[in-house]
Amino acid sequence: MDFAVYILAGAAVGFAVGVTGVGGGSLMTPLLLLFGFPPHIAVGTDLLYASITKAGGVFVHKRQGTIRWNIVFYLFAGSLPASLATIYVLHNYFPDADSYSGILTSMLGVMLIVTSIVLLLRKKIMAESHEQNKTGFLAHIQAHSPRYTWMMGIVLGVMVTLSSVGAGAFGAAVLLMLYPRLPAINVVGTDLAHAVPLTLVAGTGHFFLGNVDFMLLGALLIGSLPAIYVGTKLATRLPEKLLQPMLASMLLALGVKYAFF
């Protein structure tokens, strides 16, 4: 593949991220696999790519005061140790990257399926999370939100480290269910503030495993950073009701492919 092709790939994904708001990992990692990159290189490179591209958003949200740091720290308490533990297991219990590539691909498939379901049911999740007089499991987890935030942090730490997917749409869905009174802008800011350090820690772990292609990373960044800006500007003019289901269907198909075939 030519360096220019990777720049164009980064631009395409960046534009899609800007338009739809879906995390780049859901799009970038499957695209890199389709280009023929090994799963460990696709996941490791995309994790560092995600930490860099999301960092600017955290800075903006911090200035606006739209990050709930107490929630972020609950998530960190679970996700960062879980990510480090996952890297430790990959390093010490597998002889080489080829021996755990199947795990990465399967986890990617699972997380793509989960992300597609979250996208398709996003409005329903939001509506149910805001219902008054809730009973059952949803009411229980909201009454004990710090404990379940920590537990979901552990889940996210493992899943994101193994697939590079989940810190965005899935993380936001978790926050919506656990903190129904949290304004939408705070959900986005809090989710980003957690995603950047998590992807950085996981990506750094993959770097030490030899799973990062820096030439590829540079090309993706060159293409995607301006494209994200353009996509964000055009987002209000494009039909979200059409784009979101199409994207969710594509992610679901890719998820089934990588999880089961």
Coordinates of C-alpha atoms in Angstrom, one line a residue:
M1 CA 0.0 0.0 0.0
D2 CA 1.2 3.5 -0.8
F3 CA 1.7 6.2 1.9
A4 CA -0.8 8.4 0.1
V5 CA -3.5 5.7 0.3
Y6 CA -3.1 5.6 4.1
I7 CA -3.5 9.4 4.2
L8 CA -6.7 9.0 2.2
A9 CA -7.9 6.3 4.5
G10 CA -7.3 8.5 7.5
A11 CA -9.2 11.3 5.8
A12 CA -12.2 9.0 5.0
V13 CA -12.4 7.8 8.6
G14 CA -11.8 11.3 10.0
F15 CA -14.7 12.7 7.9
A16 CA -17.0 9.9 9.0
V17 CA -16.1 10.5 12.6
G18 CA -16.8 14.2 12.2
V19 CA -20.1 13.6 10.5
T20 CA -21.5 10.8 12.7
G21 CA -19.7 11.3 16.0
V22 CA -18.9 7.6 16.1
G23 CA -15.5 6.8 17.5
G24 CA -12.6 6.3 15.1
G25 CA -11.7 2.9 16.4
S26 CA -15.0 1.5 15.2
L27 CA -14.1 2.5 11.7
M28 CA -10.3 2.6 11.6
T29 CA -9.4 -0.8 13.0
P30 CA -11.7 -2.8 10.6
L31 CA -10.4 -0.6 7.7
L32 CA -6.7 -1.4 8.6
L33 CA -7.6 -5.1 8.7
L34 CA -9.2 -4.9 5.2
F35 CA -5.9 -3.3 4.1
G36 CA -4.1 -6.4 5.2
F37 CA -2.5 -5.2 8.4
P38 CA -2.2 -7.9 11.1
P39 CA -4.7 -7.5 13.9
H40 CA -2.0 -6.6 16.5
I41 CA -0.7 -3.7 14.3
A42 CA -4.2 -2.5 13.5
V43 CA -5.3 -2.4 17.2
G44 CA -2.0 -1.0 18.6
T45 CA -1.7 1.7 16.0
D46 CA -5.3 2.7 16.3
L47 CA -5.1 3.0 20.0
L48 CA -2.4 5.7 19.8
Y49 CA -4.3 7.3 16.9
A50 CA -7.4 7.5 19.1
S51 CA -5.5 9.1 22.0
I52 CA -4.1 11.8 19.8
T53 CA -7.2 12.6 17.8
K54 CA -9.4 12.8 20.9
A55 CA -7.0 14.9 23.0
G56 CA -8.1 18.2 21.5
G57 CA -11.7 17.4 22.4
V58 CA -10.8 16.9 26.1
F59 CA -9.0 20.3 26.2
V60 CA -12.1 22.0 24.8
H61 CA -14.4 20.3 27.3
K62 CA -12.1 21.0 30.2
R63 CA -12.2 24.7 29.3
Q64 CA -16.0 24.6 29.1
G65 CA -16.2 22.8 32.5
T66 CA -18.2 19.9 31.0
I67 CA -16.2 17.0 32.4
R68 CA -17.3 15.3 35.6
W69 CA -14.0 14.3 37.0
N70 CA -15.3 12.3 39.9
I71 CA -16.9 9.9 37.3
V72 CA -13.7 9.9 35.3
F73 CA -11.7 8.8 38.3
Y74 CA -14.2 6.0 39.1
L75 CA -13.7 4.8 35.5
F76 CA -9.9 5.1 35.7
A77 CA -9.8 3.1 38.9
G78 CA -11.1 0.1 36.9
S79 CA -10.0 0.7 33.4
L80 CA -6.3 1.6 33.7
P81 CA -5.3 -1.3 35.9
A82 CA -7.4 -3.6 33.7
S83 CA -5.6 -2.4 30.6
L84 CA -2.2 -2.8 32.2
A85 CA -3.2 -6.3 33.3
T86 CA -4.3 -7.2 29.8
I87 CA -1.0 -6.1 28.3
Y88 CA 0.8 -8.1 31.0
V89 CA -1.1 -11.2 30.1
L90 CA -0.5 -10.7 26.3
H91 CA 3.2 -10.3 27.0
N92 CA 3.8 -13.1 29.5
Y93 CA 1.3 -15.8 28.5
F94 CA 1.6 -15.7 24.7
P95 CA 4.8 -16.5 22.7
D96 CA 4.2 -13.9 20.0
A97 CA 1.6 -11.6 18.4
D98 CA 0.4 -14.3 16.1
S99 CA -0.7 -16.4 19.0
Y100 CA -3.2 -13.8 20.3
S101 CA -4.3 -12.3 16.9
G102 CA -7.4 -14.5 17.0
I103 CA -8.4 -13.0 20.4
L104 CA -8.0 -9.5 19.1
T105 CA -10.0 -10.2 16.0
S106 CA -12.8 -11.9 17.9
M107 CA -13.0 -9.1 20.5
L108 CA -13.1 -6.5 17.7
G109 CA -16.0 -8.3 16.2
V110 CA -17.9 -8.4 19.5
M111 CA -17.3 -4.7 20.2
L112 CA -18.4 -3.8 16.7
I113 CA -21.6 -5.6 17.2
V114 CA -22.1 -3.9 20.6
T115 CA -21.3 -0.5 19.1
S116 CA -23.8 -1.1 16.2
I117 CA -26.5 -2.1 18.7
V118 CA -25.8 1.0 20.8
L119 CA -26.1 3.2 17.8
L120 CA -29.4 1.7 16.7
L121 CA -30.9 1.9 20.2
R122 CA -29.3 5.1 21.3
K123 CA -32.6 7.1 21.5
K124 CA -34.3 4.2 23.3
I125 CA -31.4 4.0 25.8
M126 CA -31.6 7.7 26.4
A127 CA -35.4 7.6 26.9
E128 CA -35.3 4.7 29.3
S129 CA -32.4 6.2 31.3
H130 CA -34.5 9.3 31.9
E131 CA -37.7 7.6 33.0
Q132 CA -39.0 8.5 36.4
N133 CA -39.8 5.9 39.1
K134 CA -37.6 3.2 37.6
T135 CA -37.5 -0.2 39.2
G136 CA -35.4 -3.4 38.7
F137 CA -31.8 -3.6 37.6
L138 CA -31.6 -0.1 36.1
A139 CA -32.7 1.5 39.3
H140 CA -30.3 -0.7 41.3
I141 CA -27.2 0.2 39.2
Q142 CA -28.1 3.9 39.3
A143 CA -28.5 3.8 43.1
H144 CA -25.0 2.3 43.3
S145 CA -23.4 4.1 40.4
P146 CA -19.9 4.5 41.8
R147 CA -19.5 0.8 42.3
Y148 CA -20.9 -0.1 38.8
T149 CA -18.8 2.7 37.2
W150 CA -15.7 1.1 38.6
M151 CA -16.9 -2.3 37.3
M152 CA -17.7 -1.0 33.9
G153 CA -14.2 0.7 33.9
I154 CA -12.7 -2.8 34.2
V155 CA -14.8 -4.1 31.3
L156 CA -13.8 -1.2 29.2
G157 CA -10.2 -1.5 30.1
V158 CA -10.0 -5.1 28.8
M159 CA -12.2 -4.6 25.8
V160 CA -10.5 -1.4 24.5
T161 CA -7.0 -2.9 25.0
L162 CA -8.0 -6.0 23.0
S163 CA -10.0 -4.3 20.2
S164 CA -9.4 -0.5 20.3
V165 CA -13.2 -0.2 20.2
G166 CA -15.6 0.7 23.0
A167 CA -14.2 3.9 24.6
G168 CA -16.6 6.0 22.6
A169 CA -20.2 4.9 21.8
F170 CA -20.2 2.1 24.4
G171 CA -18.6 4.2 27.1
A172 CA -21.2 6.9 26.5
A173 CA -24.1 4.4 26.7
V174 CA -22.7 3.2 30.0
L175 CA -22.7 6.8 31.4
L176 CA -26.2 7.4 30.1
M177 CA -27.5 4.3 32.0
L178 CA -25.6 5.0 35.2
Y179 CA -26.1 8.8 35.3
P180 CA -29.5 9.7 33.7
R181 CA -29.4 13.2 35.1
L182 CA -26.1 14.0 33.5
P183 CA -26.5 16.5 30.6
A184 CA -25.6 15.3 27.1
I185 CA -22.6 17.6 26.9
N186 CA -21.3 16.3 30.2
V187 CA -21.7 12.7 28.9
V188 CA -19.6 13.5 25.9
G189 CA -16.9 15.4 27.9
T190 CA -16.7 12.8 30.6
D191 CA -16.5 10.0 28.1
L192 CA -13.7 11.7 26.2
A193 CA -11.7 12.6 29.4
H194 CA -11.7 8.9 30.2
A195 CA -11.1 7.6 26.6
V196 CA -7.9 9.6 26.0
P197 CA -5.8 8.3 29.0
L198 CA -7.2 4.8 28.5
T199 CA -6.3 4.6 24.8
L200 CA -2.9 6.2 25.6
V201 CA -2.1 3.6 28.3
A202 CA -3.4 0.7 26.1
G203 CA -1.6 2.1 23.0
T204 CA 1.7 2.5 25.0
G205 CA 1.4 -1.1 26.2
H206 CA 1.0 -2.2 22.6
F207 CA 4.0 -0.1 21.6
F208 CA 6.1 -2.0 24.1
L209 CA 4.7 -5.2 22.6
G210 CA 5.9 -4.0 19.2
N211 CA 2.4 -3.6 17.9
V212 CA 2.6 0.0 16.6
D213 CA 3.5 1.1 13.0
F214 CA 4.5 4.8 13.3
M215 CA 4.7 5.4 9.6
L216 CA 1.1 4.3 9.3
L217 CA 0.1 6.3 12.4
G218 CA 1.6 9.5 10.9
A219 CA -0.2 9.0 7.6
L220 CA -3.5 8.4 9.3
L221 CA -3.1 11.6 11.4
I222 CA -2.1 13.7 8.4
G223 CA -5.3 12.6 6.6
S224 CA -7.8 12.5 9.5
L225 CA -7.2 15.7 11.5
P226 CA -8.3 18.1 8.8
A227 CA -11.1 15.7 7.7
I228 CA -12.6 15.6 11.2
Y229 CA -12.9 19.4 11.2
V230 CA -14.6 19.4 7.8
G231 CA -16.9 16.5 8.8
T232 CA -17.9 18.3 12.0
K233 CA -18.8 21.5 10.0
L234 CA -20.9 19.5 7.5
A235 CA -22.6 17.3 10.2
T236 CA -25.6 19.7 10.6
R237 CA -26.3 19.6 6.9
L238 CA -26.3 15.9 6.4
P239 CA -29.3 13.5 7.2
E240 CA -28.3 11.8 10.5
K241 CA -31.4 9.6 10.4
L242 CA -30.0 8.0 7.2
L243 CA -26.3 8.0 8.1
Q244 CA -26.5 6.5 11.6
P245 CA -28.5 3.4 10.6
M246 CA -26.3 2.9 7.5
L247 CA -23.2 3.1 9.6
A248 CA -24.6 0.9 12.3
S249 CA -25.5 -1.8 9.7
M250 CA -22.0 -1.7 8.3
L251 CA -20.5 -2.1 11.7
L252 CA -22.8 -4.9 12.5
A253 CA -21.9 -6.8 9.4
L254 CA -18.2 -6.3 10.1
G255 CA -18.7 -7.3 13.7
V256 CA -20.3 -10.6 12.6
K257 CA -17.5 -11.2 10.1
Y258 CA -14.7 -10.8 12.7
A259 CA -16.5 -12.4 15.6
F260 CA -17.7 -15.6 13.9
F261 CA -15.8 -16.1 10.6

